[in-house]
């Protein structure tokens, strides 16, 4: 989440326009860091997901919170929900991620449930505790992204939610976490054992969407149950 140094948050009064050389340095740094982080299958799938045109509502990656420790929410989207720009949290996992899987007997005890339960509890808490700051900071982030695209001469089809957030100076914050389960294909070996674990997650009230390589994220606001 974009950070502030003081208790009071104000919107910038003068837009900053980077020089072409500055913008090139920034993008080169981002590309270098992304290349260095592509060390796992999950990260490679996330990169492919983000590069898809249908993932254009993503506004933030690896979101951290004050006092939230090392835990980071994979991504945040900014979408129009009931006429308001709204931030929605998404956690990306692969089909075979052990943090979503346990045998049927283990699910019968609180300690035996998979790691994703602890993640959901923590992320819900962090979102609720930082709702006010998120409402302001993501509006500022949307405004700055639009300005940067204009300054760089990028032909960006700005999503309606980004423009609305920049104009209103605030956004709504969805309290729920959506799971984004990704994989190379549904024919892959690691998918065959997935359905029973998915059913347990659904029964436990998780909202999620399943995607394979080549698909975009779409809008998380439409994920109110489980979508395959």
mmCIF file of C-alpha atoms in Angstrom:
data_model
loop_
_atom_site.group_PDB
_atom_site.id
_atom_site.type_symbol
_atom_site.label_atom_id
_atom_site.label_comp_id
_atom_site.label_asym_id
_atom_site.label_seq_id
_atom_site.Cartn_x
_atom_site.Cartn_y
_atom_site.Cartn_z
ATOM 1 C CA UNK A 1 0.000 0.000 0.000
ATOM 2 C CA UNK A 2 1.385 3.468 -0.734
ATOM 3 C CA UNK A 3 2.992 4.845 2.438
ATOM 4 C CA UNK A 4 2.762 8.291 4.048
ATOM 5 C CA UNK A 5 5.173 9.902 6.490
ATOM 6 C CA UNK A 6 2.656 11.904 8.509
ATOM 7 C CA UNK A 7 -0.744 11.415 10.062
ATOM 8 C CA UNK A 8 -2.443 13.822 7.670
ATOM 9 C CA UNK A 9 -2.740 12.880 4.010
ATOM 10 C CA UNK A 10 -3.149 15.604 1.397
ATOM 11 C CA UNK A 11 -3.380 15.394 -2.348
ATOM 12 C CA UNK A 12 -0.509 16.902 -4.363
ATOM 13 C CA UNK A 13 -1.181 20.496 -5.457
ATOM 14 C CA UNK A 14 1.275 20.446 -8.360
ATOM 15 C CA UNK A 15 1.597 17.466 -10.700
ATOM 16 C CA UNK A 16 5.120 16.124 -11.155
ATOM 17 C CA UNK A 17 6.170 15.405 -14.724
ATOM 18 C CA UNK A 18 9.280 13.225 -15.014
ATOM 19 C CA UNK A 19 11.720 13.805 -17.841
ATOM 20 C CA UNK A 20 11.990 11.069 -20.498
ATOM 21 C CA UNK A 21 15.375 10.063 -19.062
ATOM 22 C CA UNK A 22 13.924 9.760 -15.544
ATOM 23 C CA UNK A 23 11.021 7.671 -16.773
ATOM 24 C CA UNK A 24 13.396 5.369 -18.672
ATOM 25 C CA UNK A 25 15.468 4.864 -15.506
ATOM 26 C CA UNK A 26 12.368 4.019 -13.468
ATOM 27 C CA UNK A 27 11.067 1.473 -15.965
ATOM 28 C CA UNK A 28 14.521 -0.095 -16.352
ATOM 29 C CA UNK A 29 14.752 -0.512 -12.567
ATOM 30 C CA UNK A 30 11.304 -2.119 -12.423
ATOM 31 C CA UNK A 31 12.164 -4.511 -15.274
ATOM 32 C CA UNK A 32 15.425 -5.497 -13.561
ATOM 33 C CA UNK A 33 13.696 -6.220 -10.251
ATOM 34 C CA UNK A 34 10.935 -8.220 -11.907
ATOM 35 C CA UNK A 35 13.477 -10.320 -13.792
ATOM 36 C CA UNK A 36 15.342 -11.022 -10.544
ATOM 37 C CA UNK A 37 12.118 -12.092 -8.806
ATOM 38 C CA UNK A 38 11.051 -14.553 -11.520
ATOM 39 C CA UNK A 39 12.511 -17.468 -9.642
ATOM 40 C CA UNK A 40 9.447 -19.620 -9.138
ATOM 41 C CA UNK A 41 6.693 -21.152 -11.210
ATOM 42 C CA UNK A 42 4.121 -19.179 -9.231
ATOM 43 C CA UNK A 43 5.810 -15.852 -9.982
ATOM 44 C CA UNK A 44 6.092 -16.721 -13.674
ATOM 45 C CA UNK A 45 2.361 -17.482 -13.792
ATOM 46 C CA UNK A 46 1.606 -14.224 -11.967
ATOM 47 C CA UNK A 47 3.709 -12.270 -14.480
ATOM 48 C CA UNK A 48 1.805 -13.854 -17.369
ATOM 49 C CA UNK A 49 -1.492 -13.088 -15.647
ATOM 50 C CA UNK A 50 -0.587 -9.427 -15.100
ATOM 51 C CA UNK A 51 0.574 -8.988 -18.694
ATOM 52 C CA UNK A 52 -2.879 -9.939 -20.015
ATOM 53 C CA UNK A 53 -5.097 -7.009 -21.150
ATOM 54 C CA UNK A 54 -7.944 -8.332 -18.967
ATOM 55 C CA UNK A 55 -5.808 -7.679 -15.872
ATOM 56 C CA UNK A 56 -5.753 -3.904 -16.329
ATOM 57 C CA UNK A 57 -7.617 -3.226 -13.079
ATOM 58 C CA UNK A 58 -4.609 -4.243 -10.950
ATOM 59 C CA UNK A 59 -3.355 -1.201 -9.022
ATOM 60 C CA UNK A 60 -0.909 -2.698 -6.504
ATOM 61 C CA UNK A 61 1.339 -5.736 -5.975
ATOM 62 C CA UNK A 62 2.829 -7.309 -2.844
ATOM 63 C CA UNK A 63 0.811 -5.058 -0.534
ATOM 64 C CA UNK A 64 2.201 -4.607 2.978
ATOM 65 C CA UNK A 65 0.622 -3.021 6.038
ATOM 66 C CA UNK A 66 2.072 -1.236 9.090
ATOM 67 C CA UNK A 67 2.649 -3.878 11.761
ATOM 68 C CA UNK A 68 1.650 -6.622 9.336
ATOM 69 C CA UNK A 69 4.994 -8.392 9.458
ATOM 70 C CA UNK A 70 6.396 -10.083 6.377
ATOM 71 C CA UNK A 71 2.971 -11.105 5.063
ATOM 72 C CA UNK A 72 2.070 -9.414 1.786
ATOM 73 C CA UNK A 73 -1.167 -9.604 -0.184
ATOM 74 C CA UNK A 74 -0.301 -10.547 -3.766
ATOM 75 C CA UNK A 75 -2.358 -7.923 -5.542
ATOM 76 C CA UNK A 76 -5.053 -5.271 -5.297
ATOM 77 C CA UNK A 77 -7.491 -4.305 -8.017
ATOM 78 C CA UNK A 78 -9.459 -1.080 -8.375
ATOM 79 C CA UNK A 79 -12.914 -1.617 -9.864
ATOM 80 C CA UNK A 80 -16.312 0.041 -10.023
ATOM 81 C CA UNK A 81 -18.709 -1.621 -7.555
ATOM 82 C CA UNK A 82 -22.226 -0.208 -7.121
ATOM 83 C CA UNK A 83 -21.106 3.039 -8.718
ATOM 84 C CA UNK A 84 -18.029 3.518 -6.508
ATOM 85 C CA UNK A 85 -14.324 2.880 -7.156
ATOM 86 C CA UNK A 86 -13.464 -0.029 -4.870
ATOM 87 C CA UNK A 87 -10.202 -1.724 -3.873
ATOM 88 C CA UNK A 88 -10.312 -5.543 -3.768
ATOM 89 C CA UNK A 89 -7.620 -7.902 -2.435
ATOM 90 C CA UNK A 90 -6.497 -11.018 -4.286
ATOM 91 C CA UNK A 91 -4.151 -13.825 -3.211
ATOM 92 C CA UNK A 92 -2.572 -15.925 -5.973
ATOM 93 C CA UNK A 93 -1.865 -19.626 -5.475
ATOM 94 C CA UNK A 94 -1.058 -22.532 -7.803
ATOM 95 C CA UNK A 95 -3.272 -25.629 -7.886
ATOM 96 C CA UNK A 96 -0.681 -27.690 -6.011
ATOM 97 C CA UNK A 97 0.170 -25.101 -3.345
ATOM 98 C CA UNK A 98 0.376 -26.951 -0.023
ATOM 99 C CA UNK A 99 -0.963 -23.882 1.798
ATOM 100 C CA UNK A 100 -4.419 -24.725 0.415
ATOM 101 C CA UNK A 101 -4.259 -28.494 0.885
ATOM 102 C CA UNK A 102 -4.725 -30.899 3.784
ATOM 103 C CA UNK A 103 -6.240 -34.358 4.000
ATOM 104 C CA UNK A 104 -9.878 -34.723 5.041
ATOM 105 C CA UNK A 105 -9.031 -35.791 8.599
ATOM 106 C CA UNK A 106 -6.797 -32.772 9.217
ATOM 107 C CA UNK A 107 -9.632 -30.404 8.291
ATOM 108 C CA UNK A 108 -11.620 -31.643 11.282
ATOM 109 C CA UNK A 109 -9.351 -29.788 13.728
ATOM 110 C CA UNK A 110 -8.565 -26.075 13.888
ATOM 111 C CA UNK A 111 -4.813 -26.687 13.944
ATOM 112 C CA UNK A 112 -5.053 -29.079 11.020
ATOM 113 C CA UNK A 113 -6.605 -26.637 8.563
ATOM 114 C CA UNK A 114 -4.349 -25.403 5.733
ATOM 115 C CA UNK A 115 -2.228 -22.254 5.996
ATOM 116 C CA UNK A 116 -4.620 -20.241 3.817
ATOM 117 C CA UNK A 117 -7.013 -19.968 6.791
ATOM 118 C CA UNK A 118 -4.393 -18.073 8.804
ATOM 119 C CA UNK A 119 -3.607 -15.897 5.800
ATOM 120 C CA UNK A 120 -7.257 -15.003 5.275
ATOM 121 C CA UNK A 121 -7.714 -14.127 8.951
ATOM 122 C CA UNK A 122 -4.600 -11.910 8.984
ATOM 123 C CA UNK A 123 -5.401 -10.171 5.699
ATOM 124 C CA UNK A 124 -8.985 -9.453 6.734
ATOM 125 C CA UNK A 125 -7.655 -7.923 9.960
ATOM 126 C CA UNK A 126 -5.057 -5.803 8.136
ATOM 127 C CA UNK A 127 -7.595 -4.529 5.627
ATOM 128 C CA UNK A 128 -10.078 -3.607 8.369
ATOM 129 C CA UNK A 129 -7.396 -1.897 10.475
ATOM 130 C CA UNK A 130 -6.114 0.176 7.543
ATOM 131 C CA UNK A 131 -9.351 0.912 5.718
ATOM 132 C CA UNK A 132 -9.156 4.708 6.121
ATOM 133 C CA UNK A 133 -5.566 4.948 4.884
ATOM 134 C CA UNK A 134 -6.298 2.626 1.963
ATOM 135 C CA UNK A 135 -9.300 4.726 0.938
ATOM 136 C CA UNK A 136 -7.091 7.791 0.520
ATOM 137 C CA UNK A 137 -3.832 6.271 -0.649
ATOM 138 C CA UNK A 138 -5.273 4.207 -3.483
ATOM 139 C CA UNK A 139 -7.083 7.266 -4.807
ATOM 140 C CA UNK A 140 -3.746 9.100 -4.840
ATOM 141 C CA UNK A 141 -2.086 6.098 -6.506
ATOM 142 C CA UNK A 142 -4.712 6.083 -9.272
ATOM 143 C CA UNK A 143 -4.204 9.798 -9.860
ATOM 144 C CA UNK A 144 -0.419 9.421 -10.043
ATOM 145 C CA UNK A 145 -0.635 6.442 -12.415
ATOM 146 C CA UNK A 146 -2.782 8.481 -14.794
ATOM 147 C CA UNK A 147 -0.324 11.391 -14.606
ATOM 148 C CA UNK A 148 2.674 9.137 -15.199
ATOM 149 C CA UNK A 149 1.012 7.541 -18.222
ATOM 150 C CA UNK A 150 0.263 10.996 -19.633
ATOM 151 C CA UNK A 151 3.816 12.207 -18.952
ATOM 152 C CA UNK A 152 5.305 9.141 -20.643
ATOM 153 C CA UNK A 153 3.006 9.436 -23.628
ATOM 154 C CA UNK A 154 1.555 5.980 -23.001
ATOM 155 C CA UNK A 155 -1.695 5.251 -24.813
ATOM 156 C CA UNK A 156 -3.490 3.759 -21.812
ATOM 157 C CA UNK A 157 -7.176 2.960 -21.835
ATOM 158 C CA UNK A 158 -7.665 4.165 -18.259
ATOM 159 C CA UNK A 159 -10.256 2.058 -16.392
ATOM 160 C CA UNK A 160 -13.326 3.943 -15.215
ATOM 161 C CA UNK A 161 -12.528 3.130 -11.572
ATOM 162 C CA UNK A 162 -9.096 4.779 -11.806
ATOM 163 C CA UNK A 163 -10.556 8.010 -13.188
ATOM 164 C CA UNK A 164 -13.339 8.012 -10.596
ATOM 165 C CA UNK A 165 -10.860 7.459 -7.752
ATOM 166 C CA UNK A 166 -8.617 10.274 -8.988
ATOM 167 C CA UNK A 167 -11.568 12.655 -9.224
ATOM 168 C CA UNK A 168 -13.219 11.724 -5.922
ATOM 169 C CA UNK A 169 -10.024 11.477 -3.852
ATOM 170 C CA UNK A 170 -11.249 8.365 -2.035
ATOM 171 C CA UNK A 171 -12.221 4.748 -2.712
ATOM 172 C CA UNK A 172 -14.304 2.079 -1.016
ATOM 173 C CA UNK A 173 -12.490 -0.938 0.443
ATOM 174 C CA UNK A 174 -13.837 -4.481 0.070
ATOM 175 C CA UNK A 175 -13.220 -6.402 3.334
ATOM 176 C CA UNK A 176 -12.986 -9.859 1.721
ATOM 177 C CA UNK A 177 -10.006 -11.731 0.252
ATOM 178 C CA UNK A 178 -10.379 -13.487 -3.115
ATOM 179 C CA UNK A 179 -8.278 -16.510 -4.019
ATOM 180 C CA UNK A 180 -6.836 -16.597 -7.542
ATOM 181 C CA UNK A 181 -5.826 -20.175 -8.340
ATOM 182 C CA UNK A 182 -3.593 -20.483 -11.404
ATOM 183 C CA UNK A 183 -1.961 -23.283 -13.384
ATOM 184 C CA UNK A 184 -0.598 -24.197 -16.796
ATOM 185 C CA UNK A 185 -3.728 -26.149 -17.757
ATOM 186 C CA UNK A 186 -6.489 -28.301 -16.301
ATOM 187 C CA UNK A 187 -4.854 -31.307 -17.953
ATOM 188 C CA UNK A 188 -1.693 -30.913 -15.870
ATOM 189 C CA UNK A 189 -0.916 -33.670 -13.354
ATOM 190 C CA UNK A 190 -1.085 -31.298 -10.391
ATOM 191 C CA UNK A 191 -4.700 -30.423 -11.258
ATOM 192 C CA UNK A 192 -6.035 -33.984 -10.934
ATOM 193 C CA UNK A 193 -5.847 -33.995 -7.122
ATOM 194 C CA UNK A 194 -7.153 -30.440 -6.740
ATOM 195 C CA UNK A 195 -11.010 -30.771 -6.837
ATOM 196 C CA UNK A 196 -11.443 -32.294 -3.322
ATOM 197 C CA UNK A 197 -9.390 -29.470 -1.790
ATOM 198 C CA UNK A 198 -11.360 -26.893 -3.765
ATOM 199 C CA UNK A 199 -14.614 -28.317 -2.393
ATOM 200 C CA UNK A 200 -13.358 -27.991 1.184
ATOM 201 C CA UNK A 201 -12.385 -24.365 0.564
ATOM 202 C CA UNK A 202 -15.801 -23.631 -0.924
ATOM 203 C CA UNK A 203 -17.515 -25.277 2.054
ATOM 204 C CA UNK A 204 -15.382 -23.073 4.330
ATOM 205 C CA UNK A 205 -16.678 -19.930 2.628
ATOM 206 C CA UNK A 206 -13.731 -18.981 0.440
ATOM 207 C CA UNK A 207 -14.337 -16.868 -2.669
ATOM 208 C CA UNK A 208 -12.103 -17.766 -5.587
ATOM 209 C CA UNK A 209 -11.519 -17.935 -9.308
ATOM 210 C CA UNK A 210 -9.555 -20.549 -11.249
ATOM 211 C CA UNK A 211 -7.463 -19.489 -14.244
ATOM 212 C CA UNK A 212 -5.082 -21.232 -16.612
ATOM 213 C CA UNK A 213 -2.126 -19.793 -18.483
ATOM 214 C CA UNK A 214 -3.283 -17.391 -21.175
ATOM 215 C CA UNK A 215 -6.304 -16.085 -19.260
ATOM 216 C CA UNK A 216 -6.569 -12.618 -17.735
ATOM 217 C CA UNK A 217 -7.784 -11.740 -14.274
ATOM 218 C CA UNK A 218 -10.928 -9.877 -15.248
ATOM 219 C CA UNK A 219 -12.760 -8.174 -12.378
ATOM 220 C CA UNK A 220 -12.507 -9.624 -8.877
ATOM 221 C CA UNK A 221 -15.723 -7.856 -7.886
ATOM 222 C CA UNK A 222 -17.641 -10.478 -9.879
ATOM 223 C CA UNK A 223 -16.099 -13.277 -7.779
ATOM 224 C CA UNK A 224 -18.652 -13.614 -4.991
ATOM 225 C CA UNK A 225 -18.473 -17.400 -4.592
ATOM 226 C CA UNK A 226 -16.259 -19.745 -6.630
ATOM 227 C CA UNK A 227 -15.712 -19.533 -10.374
ATOM 228 C CA UNK A 228 -13.987 -22.163 -12.531
#
